[in-house]
Short mmCIF file of C-alpha atoms in Angstrom, two decimals:
data_model
loop_
_atom_site.label_atom_id
_atom_site.label_comp_id
_atom_site.label_asym_id
_atom_site.label_seq_id
_atom_site.Cartn_x
_atom_site.Cartn_y
_atom_site.Cartn_z
CA MET M 1 0.00 0.00 0.00
CA LEU M 2 2.84 2.42 0.85
CA ASP M 3 4.52 1.64 -2.47
CA GLN M 4 1.31 2.50 -4.28
CA PHE M 5 0.94 5.74 -2.33
CA PHE M 6 4.49 6.92 -3.00
CA SER M 7 4.20 5.98 -6.67
CA GLN M 8 1.34 8.45 -6.97
CA VAL M 9 3.19 11.28 -5.19
CA SER M 10 5.00 13.61 -7.55
CA PHE M 11 7.85 15.98 -6.78
CA VAL M 12 5.28 18.79 -7.06
CA ASP M 13 3.31 17.28 -4.17
CA ILE M 14 6.48 16.88 -2.10
CA PHE M 15 7.54 20.48 -2.76
CA ASN M 16 4.17 21.92 -1.82
CA PHE M 17 3.97 19.80 1.31
CA CYS M 18 7.42 21.00 2.42
CA VAL M 19 6.39 24.65 1.94
CA PHE M 20 3.19 24.10 3.92
CA LEU M 21 5.10 22.29 6.68
CA ALA M 22 7.72 25.03 6.91
CA PHE M 23 5.07 27.73 7.20
CA THR M 24 3.19 25.77 9.87
CA ILE M 25 6.29 25.11 11.96
CA CYS M 26 7.46 28.72 11.79
CA TYR M 27 4.22 30.53 12.63
CA THR M 28 2.03 28.21 14.72
CA TYR M 29 3.29 29.91 17.88
CA GLN M 30 1.22 32.98 16.94
CA LEU M 31 -1.93 30.91 17.51
CA TYR M 32 -0.72 30.48 21.07
CA TYR M 33 -0.45 34.26 21.24
CA VAL M 34 -4.20 34.43 20.55
CA PHE M 35 -4.87 32.01 23.42
CA VAL M 36 -2.72 34.08 25.76
CA VAL M 37 -4.56 37.31 24.91
CA LEU M 38 -8.01 35.75 25.31
CA THR M 39 -7.17 34.18 28.68
CA HIS M 40 -4.96 36.82 30.34
CA LYS M 41 -5.41 40.51 31.06
CA PRO M 42 -2.46 42.92 30.99
CA LYS M 43 -0.95 43.85 34.32
CA GLN M 44 -2.08 47.22 35.67
CA LEU M 45 0.85 49.58 36.28
CA VAL M 46 1.16 52.54 38.63
CA ALA M 47 3.66 55.41 38.25
CA LYS M 48 5.43 56.82 41.30
CA LYS M 49 6.41 60.05 39.53
CA ASN M 50 5.89 62.00 36.34
CA HIS M 51 8.89 62.10 34.02
CA LYS M 52 10.06 64.72 31.54
CA PHE M 53 9.67 63.84 27.86
CA ALA M 54 10.45 65.29 24.45
CA VAL M 55 8.33 64.57 21.38
CA VAL M 56 10.14 64.23 18.05
CA ILE M 57 8.09 64.43 14.83
CA SER M 58 9.52 64.04 11.35
CA ALA M 59 7.22 65.88 8.93
CA ARG M 60 7.41 66.44 5.20
CA ASN M 61 4.68 68.62 3.70
CA GLU M 62 2.25 67.83 6.53
CA SER M 63 0.72 71.27 7.07
CA ALA M 64 -2.81 69.87 6.75
CA VAL M 65 -2.55 67.57 9.77
CA ILE M 66 0.39 68.38 12.00
CA GLY M 67 -1.55 71.00 13.94
CA GLN M 68 -4.04 68.35 15.08
CA LEU M 69 -1.25 66.17 16.48
CA ILE M 70 0.41 69.01 18.36
CA HIS M 71 -2.96 70.11 19.75
CA SER M 72 -3.66 66.57 21.00
CA ILE M 73 -0.28 66.68 22.77
CA LYS M 74 -0.97 70.08 24.33
CA VAL M 75 -4.30 68.95 25.84
CA GLN M 76 -2.90 65.81 27.47
CA ASN M 77 -3.96 64.70 30.92
CA TYR M 78 -0.33 65.14 31.95
CA PRO M 79 1.67 68.16 33.19
CA SER M 80 2.31 70.28 30.08
CA GLU M 81 5.60 71.58 31.45
CA LEU M 82 6.96 68.01 31.24
CA ILE M 83 6.37 67.68 27.47
CA ASP M 84 8.31 69.58 24.81
CA VAL M 85 7.49 69.15 21.12
CA PHE M 86 10.13 69.22 18.37
CA VAL M 87 9.31 69.02 14.67
CA ILE M 88 11.84 68.27 11.93
CA ALA M 89 10.44 70.01 8.84
CA ASP M 90 12.16 67.63 6.45
CA ASN M 91 12.61 68.89 2.87
CA CYS M 92 9.27 70.70 3.06
CA THR M 93 7.91 72.77 0.18
CA ASP M 94 4.81 73.93 2.06
CA ASN M 95 4.21 75.81 5.33
CA THR M 96 4.54 72.81 7.68
CA ALA M 97 7.16 74.66 9.73
CA ASP M 98 4.93 77.72 10.22
CA VAL M 99 1.91 75.62 11.21
CA ALA M 100 3.99 73.64 13.70
CA ARG M 101 5.43 76.80 15.27
CA GLU M 102 2.00 78.38 15.60
CA ALA M 103 0.77 75.21 17.31
CA GLY M 104 3.54 75.50 19.90
CA ALA M 105 6.37 73.29 18.61
CA THR M 106 10.07 74.03 18.24
CA VAL M 107 10.92 73.51 14.56
CA PHE M 108 14.17 72.34 12.94
CA PRO M 109 14.09 72.90 9.15
CA ARG M 110 16.14 70.27 7.30
CA PHE M 111 17.08 70.19 3.61
CA ASN M 112 19.03 67.20 2.40
CA SER M 113 18.38 65.61 -0.99
CA GLU M 114 20.93 62.81 -0.51
CA GLN M 115 20.02 61.37 2.89
CA VAL M 116 16.29 61.00 2.37
CA GLY M 117 13.91 59.26 4.73
CA LYS M 118 12.50 59.31 8.22
CA GLY M 119 15.53 57.64 9.79
CA TYR M 120 17.89 60.40 8.62
CA ALA M 121 15.43 63.11 9.66
CA LEU M 122 15.12 61.65 13.15
CA ASP M 123 18.89 61.40 13.46
CA TYR M 124 19.20 65.06 12.54
CA GLY M 125 16.55 66.06 15.06
CA PHE M 126 18.03 64.04 17.90
CA ASN M 127 21.49 65.46 17.28
CA VAL M 128 20.16 69.03 17.41
CA ILE M 129 18.33 68.26 20.66
CA LEU M 130 21.39 66.57 22.19
CA GLY M 131 23.56 69.51 21.17
CA GLN M 132 21.31 72.47 21.99
CA TYR M 133 18.79 71.24 24.58
CA ALA M 134 20.80 68.77 26.67
CA ASP M 135 20.28 70.89 29.79
CA ARG M 136 16.50 70.26 29.78
CA GLY M 137 16.91 66.81 31.23
CA TYR M 138 14.70 64.75 28.94
CA GLU M 139 14.33 61.22 30.26
CA ALA M 140 12.74 59.68 27.15
CA TYR M 141 11.80 60.63 23.61
CA PHE M 142 8.47 59.99 21.91
CA VAL M 143 8.24 59.52 18.15
CA PHE M 144 5.03 60.20 16.22
CA ASP M 145 4.02 60.65 12.60
CA ALA M 146 2.52 64.01 11.70
CA ASP M 147 -0.90 62.56 10.88
CA ASN M 148 -1.39 61.01 14.34
CA VAL M 149 -3.86 62.06 17.03
CA LEU M 150 -3.44 61.00 20.66
CA ASP M 151 -5.96 59.97 23.26
CA VAL M 152 -6.04 62.51 26.09
CA ASN M 153 -4.50 59.99 28.54
CA TYR M 154 -1.73 58.81 26.22
CA PHE M 155 1.23 60.30 28.09
CA ARG M 156 -0.19 59.42 31.48
CA GLU M 157 -0.35 55.76 30.49
CA MET M 158 3.03 55.66 28.75
CA ASN M 159 4.59 57.34 31.77
CA LYS M 160 3.49 54.34 33.86
CA THR M 161 5.39 52.00 31.58
CA PHE M 162 8.51 54.18 31.59
CA ASP M 163 8.37 54.61 35.36
CA ASN M 164 8.32 50.84 35.76
CA GLY M 165 11.67 50.46 34.00
CA ALA M 166 10.97 50.10 30.26
CA VAL M 167 13.71 51.45 27.97
CA ALA M 168 11.27 51.55 25.04
CA SER M 169 7.58 50.92 24.52
CA THR M 170 5.07 50.91 21.72
CA SER M 171 1.38 51.68 22.15
CA TYR M 172 -2.12 50.75 20.99
CA ARG M 173 -2.40 51.83 17.35
CA ASN M 174 -5.95 52.59 16.27
CA SER M 175 -7.14 54.39 13.13
CA LYS M 176 -8.85 57.74 12.71
CA ASN M 177 -10.24 56.86 9.26
CA TYR M 178 -11.18 53.18 9.49
CA ASP M 179 -14.40 53.68 7.57
CA SER M 180 -13.02 55.69 4.63
CA ASN M 181 -12.93 52.57 2.44
CA TRP M 182 -11.75 48.94 2.32
CA ILE M 183 -8.11 50.02 2.05
CA SER M 184 -8.03 52.16 5.19
CA ALA M 185 -10.08 49.51 7.01
CA GLY M 186 -7.58 46.84 5.97
CA TYR M 187 -4.73 48.83 7.49
CA ALA M 188 -6.72 49.52 10.65
CA VAL M 189 -7.55 45.87 11.27
CA TRP M 190 -3.96 44.84 10.63
CA PHE M 191 -2.58 47.33 13.18
CA LEU M 192 -5.26 46.43 15.73
CA ARG M 193 -4.34 42.79 15.26
CA GLU M 194 -0.65 43.64 15.69
CA ALA M 195 -1.35 45.54 18.91
CA LYS M 196 -3.77 43.05 20.43
CA PHE M 197 -2.61 39.63 19.27
CA LEU M 198 1.11 40.20 18.90
CA ASN M 199 2.36 42.92 21.23
CA GLN M 200 -0.10 42.29 24.04
CA ALA M 201 0.77 38.60 24.01
CA ARG M 202 4.47 39.43 24.05
CA LEU M 203 3.91 41.77 26.98
CA THR M 204 2.06 39.06 28.92
CA LEU M 205 4.74 36.47 28.16
CA ASN M 206 7.48 38.94 29.16
CA THR M 207 9.24 38.85 25.82
CA SER M 208 10.13 41.78 23.59
CA CYS M 209 7.62 43.64 21.46
CA ALA M 210 8.36 45.54 18.26
CA ILE M 211 7.78 49.18 17.47
CA SER M 212 5.82 49.89 14.33
CA GLY M 213 6.63 53.23 12.77
CA THR M 214 4.90 55.55 15.20
CA GLY M 215 3.58 55.81 18.74
CA PHE M 216 6.56 54.77 20.84
CA PHE M 217 9.10 56.10 23.31
CA ILE M 218 12.81 55.40 23.71
CA SER M 219 14.82 56.08 26.82
CA ALA M 220 17.14 59.07 26.50
CA LYS M 221 19.98 56.78 27.61
CA VAL M 222 19.55 54.69 24.45
CA ILE M 223 19.61 57.76 22.19
CA GLU M 224 22.62 59.22 23.99
CA ARG M 225 24.50 55.92 23.89
CA ASN M 226 24.01 55.68 20.14
CA GLY M 227 24.67 59.35 19.48
CA GLY M 228 21.25 59.87 17.91
CA TRP M 229 19.05 57.69 15.71
CA LYS M 230 21.43 55.30 13.93
CA TRP M 231 18.89 53.15 12.10
CA HIS M 232 18.45 54.29 8.51
CA LEU M 233 17.01 51.38 6.53
CA LEU M 234 13.64 51.84 4.79
CA THR M 235 11.90 50.36 7.84
CA GLU M 236 13.98 52.05 10.51
CA ASP M 237 11.45 51.07 13.19
CA ILE M 238 11.88 47.33 12.59
CA GLU M 239 15.63 47.80 12.30
CA PHE M 240 15.67 49.46 15.73
CA SER M 241 13.54 46.62 17.14
CA ALA M 242 15.84 43.92 15.75
CA ASN M 243 18.95 45.72 16.97
CA SER M 244 17.47 46.22 20.46
CA ILE M 245 16.56 42.54 20.80
CA LEU M 246 20.04 41.49 19.71
CA GLU M 247 21.47 43.75 22.42
CA GLY M 248 19.22 42.12 25.01
CA GLU M 249 16.95 45.13 25.50
CA ARG M 250 13.24 44.46 25.88
CA ILE M 251 10.70 46.67 24.11
CA SER M 252 7.50 46.94 26.12
CA TYR M 253 3.89 47.63 25.13
CA THR M 254 1.30 49.92 26.74
CA PRO M 255 -2.21 48.74 25.80
CA THR M 256 -3.89 51.68 27.55
CA ALA M 257 -1.97 54.34 25.57
CA ILE M 258 -4.11 54.92 22.48
CA LEU M 259 -2.91 56.55 19.28
CA TYR M 260 -4.94 57.21 16.14
CA ASP M 261 -3.13 56.90 12.84
CA GLU M 262 -4.30 58.02 9.39
CA GLN M 263 -4.30 55.27 6.74
CA PRO M 264 -3.98 55.64 2.94
CA ILE M 265 -7.25 55.58 1.03
CA THR M 266 -5.99 55.13 -2.55
CA PHE M 267 -4.47 51.93 -3.87
CA ARG M 268 -1.53 53.85 -5.36
CA ASP M 269 -0.57 55.33 -1.99
CA SER M 270 -1.13 51.96 -0.35
CA TRP M 271 1.05 50.21 -2.94
CA ASN M 272 3.88 52.74 -2.51
CA GLN M 273 3.78 52.51 1.26
CA ARG M 274 3.60 48.73 1.49
CA PHE M 275 6.21 48.39 -1.26
CA ARG M 276 8.59 50.41 0.92
CA TRP M 277 7.71 48.26 3.93
CA ALA M 278 8.30 45.03 2.00
CA LYS M 279 11.64 46.30 0.69
CA GLY M 280 12.57 47.48 4.17
CA PHE M 281 11.76 44.10 5.72
CA TYR M 282 14.02 42.43 3.15
CA GLN M 283 16.78 44.89 4.09
CA VAL M 284 16.41 44.19 7.81
CA PHE M 285 16.38 40.45 7.16
CA TRP M 286 19.54 40.75 5.10
CA HIS M 287 21.36 42.81 7.75
CA TYR M 288 20.08 41.14 10.92
CA GLY M 289 18.65 37.72 9.99
CA ALA M 290 21.82 35.69 10.55
CA ARG M 291 22.55 37.40 13.88
CA LEU M 292 18.99 36.81 15.09
CA ALA M 293 19.23 33.13 14.10
CA LYS M 294 22.46 32.90 16.06
CA GLY M 295 20.89 34.77 18.98
CA ILE M 296 18.24 32.05 19.32
CA VAL M 297 21.05 29.87 20.65
CA THR M 298 23.67 32.26 22.02
CA ASN M 299 21.69 35.13 23.57
CA PRO M 300 20.93 35.06 27.30
CA LYS M 301 18.05 32.69 28.06
CA GLY M 302 15.59 35.49 28.69
CA SER M 303 15.96 36.93 25.19
CA ARG M 304 16.35 33.85 22.98
CA PHE M 305 12.68 33.54 22.12
CA ALA M 306 12.57 37.25 21.33
CA CYS M 307 15.26 36.61 18.70
CA TYR M 308 13.15 33.83 17.18
CA ASP M 309 9.99 35.95 17.24
CA MET M 310 11.75 38.88 15.58
CA LEU M 311 13.33 36.56 13.01
CA MET M 312 9.86 35.29 12.09
CA THR M 313 8.64 38.90 11.92
CA ILE M 314 11.28 40.02 9.45
CA ALA M 315 11.70 36.69 7.66
CA PRO M 316 10.07 36.88 4.23
CA GLY M 317 7.25 34.53 5.19
CA MET M 318 5.26 35.99 2.32
CA LEU M 319 7.89 34.48 0.05
CA LEU M 320 6.70 31.00 0.97
CA THR M 321 3.35 31.85 -0.60
CA ILE M 322 5.03 33.53 -3.57
CA ILE M 323 7.45 30.63 -4.10
CA SER M 324 4.67 28.06 -3.96
CA VAL M 325 2.40 29.97 -6.37
CA THR M 326 5.27 30.76 -8.76
CA PHE M 327 6.58 27.19 -8.76
CA ASN M 328 3.18 25.72 -9.53
CA ALA M 329 2.48 28.37 -12.16
CA ILE M 330 5.72 27.39 -13.93
CA ILE M 331 4.64 23.73 -13.95
CA ILE M 332 1.33 24.71 -15.53
CA ALA M 333 3.06 26.95 -18.10
CA LEU M 334 5.50 24.19 -19.06
CA ALA M 335 2.63 21.76 -19.52
CA ALA M 336 0.72 24.27 -21.64
CA ALA M 337 3.81 24.73 -23.83
CA GLY M 338 4.04 20.98 -24.35
CA MET M 339 7.28 20.65 -22.41
CA MET M 340 5.68 18.39 -19.79
CA SER M 341 3.45 15.49 -20.73
CA THR M 342 2.07 14.39 -17.41
CA GLY M 343 -1.34 15.68 -16.39
CA VAL M 344 -0.92 14.56 -12.79
CA MET M 345 1.62 17.25 -12.01
CA VAL M 346 -0.50 19.90 -13.71
CA ALA M 347 -3.53 18.88 -11.71
CA SER M 348 -1.43 18.94 -8.53
CA SER M 349 -0.11 22.40 -9.37
CA VAL M 350 -3.56 23.83 -10.07
CA SER M 351 -4.96 22.39 -6.87
CA SER M 352 -1.92 23.59 -4.91
CA ILE M 353 -2.29 27.17 -6.13
CA CYS M 354 -5.97 27.12 -5.21
CA PHE M 355 -5.21 25.51 -1.85
CA CYS M 356 -2.44 28.00 -1.06
CA LEU M 357 -4.49 31.08 -1.91
CA MET M 358 -7.63 29.78 -0.21
CA ASN M 359 -5.66 28.91 2.92
CA TYR M 360 -4.23 32.41 2.99
CA LEU M 361 -7.63 34.03 2.51
CA VAL M 362 -9.29 31.84 5.15
CA PHE M 363 -6.50 32.48 7.65
CA MET M 364 -6.70 36.24 7.13
CA PHE M 365 -10.49 36.18 7.29
CA MET M 366 -10.35 34.42 10.66
CA PHE M 367 -7.88 36.96 12.01
CA GLY M 368 -9.96 39.82 10.63
CA VAL M 369 -13.14 38.50 12.24
CA LEU M 370 -11.41 37.80 15.55
CA THR M 371 -9.77 41.21 15.68
CA THR M 372 -12.93 43.07 14.71
CA PHE M 373 -15.11 41.39 17.32
CA VAL M 374 -12.56 41.58 20.13
CA GLU M 375 -11.86 45.27 19.40
CA TRP M 376 -15.41 46.11 18.34
CA ASP M 377 -15.90 49.03 20.74
CA SER M 378 -12.56 50.58 19.78
CA ILE M 379 -13.36 50.79 16.07
CA HIS M 380 -14.98 54.11 15.12
CA SER M 381 -17.49 53.05 12.47
CA THR M 382 -20.98 51.69 11.92
CA THR M 383 -21.95 48.07 12.50
CA ALA M 384 -22.62 47.57 8.79
CA LYS M 385 -19.14 48.76 7.79
CA LYS M 386 -17.42 46.69 10.47
CA ILE M 387 -19.10 43.57 9.13
CA ARG M 388 -18.45 44.51 5.50
CA TYR M 389 -14.75 45.14 6.04
CA MET M 390 -14.29 41.80 7.78
CA PHE M 391 -14.90 40.27 4.35
CA THR M 392 -12.67 42.69 2.43
CA PHE M 393 -9.73 42.39 4.84
CA PRO M 394 -8.46 39.06 3.39
CA PHE M 395 -8.39 40.56 -0.11
CA PHE M 396 -6.56 43.64 1.17
CA MET M 397 -3.93 41.29 2.60
CA LEU M 398 -3.84 39.27 -0.63
CA THR M 399 -2.71 42.38 -2.51
CA TYR M 400 0.49 42.16 -0.46
CA VAL M 401 1.54 39.13 -2.54
CA PRO M 402 2.36 41.04 -5.77
CA ILE M 403 3.81 43.92 -3.72
CA ALA M 404 6.23 41.57 -1.96
CA LEU M 405 7.15 39.97 -5.27
CA VAL M 406 7.91 43.29 -6.99
CA ALA M 407 9.90 44.44 -3.95
CA LEU M 408 12.32 41.58 -4.56
CA VAL M 409 13.52 43.01 -7.86
CA LYS M 410 12.62 46.70 -7.99
CA LYS M 411 14.52 49.54 -6.36
CA CYS M 412 12.60 51.58 -3.82
CA ASN M 413 12.83 55.34 -3.39
CA TRP M 414 11.34 56.88 -0.26
CA LYS M 415 8.04 58.56 -1.15
CA PRO M 416 5.94 60.53 1.35
CA ILE M 417 2.19 60.00 1.45
CA LYS M 418 0.02 63.09 1.51
CA HIS M 419 -2.25 63.25 4.55
CA SER M 420 -5.30 65.44 4.84
CA ILE M 421 -7.87 63.76 7.11
CA ASN M 422 -9.24 66.29 9.58
CA VAL M 423 -10.78 64.97 12.78
CA ASP M 424 -12.32 66.31 15.94
CA VAL M 425 -9.50 65.65 18.41
CA GLN M 426 -11.75 66.12 21.41
CA GLU M 427 -14.28 63.62 20.04
CA PHE M 428 -11.65 60.88 19.96
CA ALA M 429 -10.44 61.71 23.46
CA GLN M 430 -13.95 61.73 24.92
CA SER M 431 -14.84 58.52 23.13
CA GLU M 432 -11.92 56.66 24.66
CA SER M 433 -12.57 58.16 28.08
CA ARG M 434 -16.10 56.76 27.96
CA ARG M 435 -14.73 53.37 26.91
CA GLU M 436 -12.20 53.49 29.74
CA ARG M 437 -14.90 54.16 32.34
CA ALA M 438 -17.05 51.34 30.93
#
């Protein structure tokens, strides 16, 4: 019977099974993360003192939205004298600098056509602060994107995490334009899933989290030790996270610190942004992948799993899907060209492509449904749209497949996304305050 079974198994079947097995082995642990989140609540922290912070914002042609962010910082439920706001007006051709100054920020204009990108802008800003404002005694630095809006208790909650010894922490990333369309909703669900079912689980399990572009703080000691922001790859946030984990530093997460981020609403902007992310993840994998793999064995026991988790985060897991689909497509093309005579392999390839894509869609649909229902009260939208976008989320994620494929071969230039969503800052703050009391 075994001989008959193996005689019917082609190399196509073996290849596809190996890809499926590799994916399952690598990422099954994230299902345990879901169990941890659903069965454990985050520990409640208390701060013994209020600390002094500086906010650093890299902004390029963000005059339409940066005033909202600065206003949401100025109205924080936290002593205003303990928060200073610095804006790097990076290669701006509009009046971003003037708007930021009028809103109460200290502005550093920067013009550099060679070193382009957020990482270089942050490095410039930190070096100016370290050189000209060192006497102000900042204990940690917060980094935001210009289109963000903060819950009124954001700094109060992040201060608790810092006061309890964290050298860096990310926060709960919500969206201020979830219901614009299926694209913005797709982003929103993905970031809610990242906050709830990745970072919260990591926090509970006492392993390291990862910062994700915006809404985080870093201890001033880390910035001073590195002489500024020394992470300049396309995804400088993930590069910082990987580097921190390799150095044995744990990034925390503050689930009660809520930030609202604006998401792209056109597919072109979405493509450009996610293309840069995909390229950046490849860069981080290339620079840090081998060291993280080594760290799984050689790092101190408390940080070995963090190395594995980060390796799986930056590892091109999407490539497993791409490789499987591409391989099977080649088999089908060869058969159609008459270069392969067997129909068994073609049938296996067709079924494998369908199985691979359906598995991906079903998996993403389950995560979309789970995230939407668990975070239902945090999503600012109607019931009808929440339900509708649960079904579009898997297809939003599926569009990442061609993006990741193109990112393998095409050069990426940093392109800013124009933001213009205006919101009622007070409405968001009051909404979360009501949720907090409930």
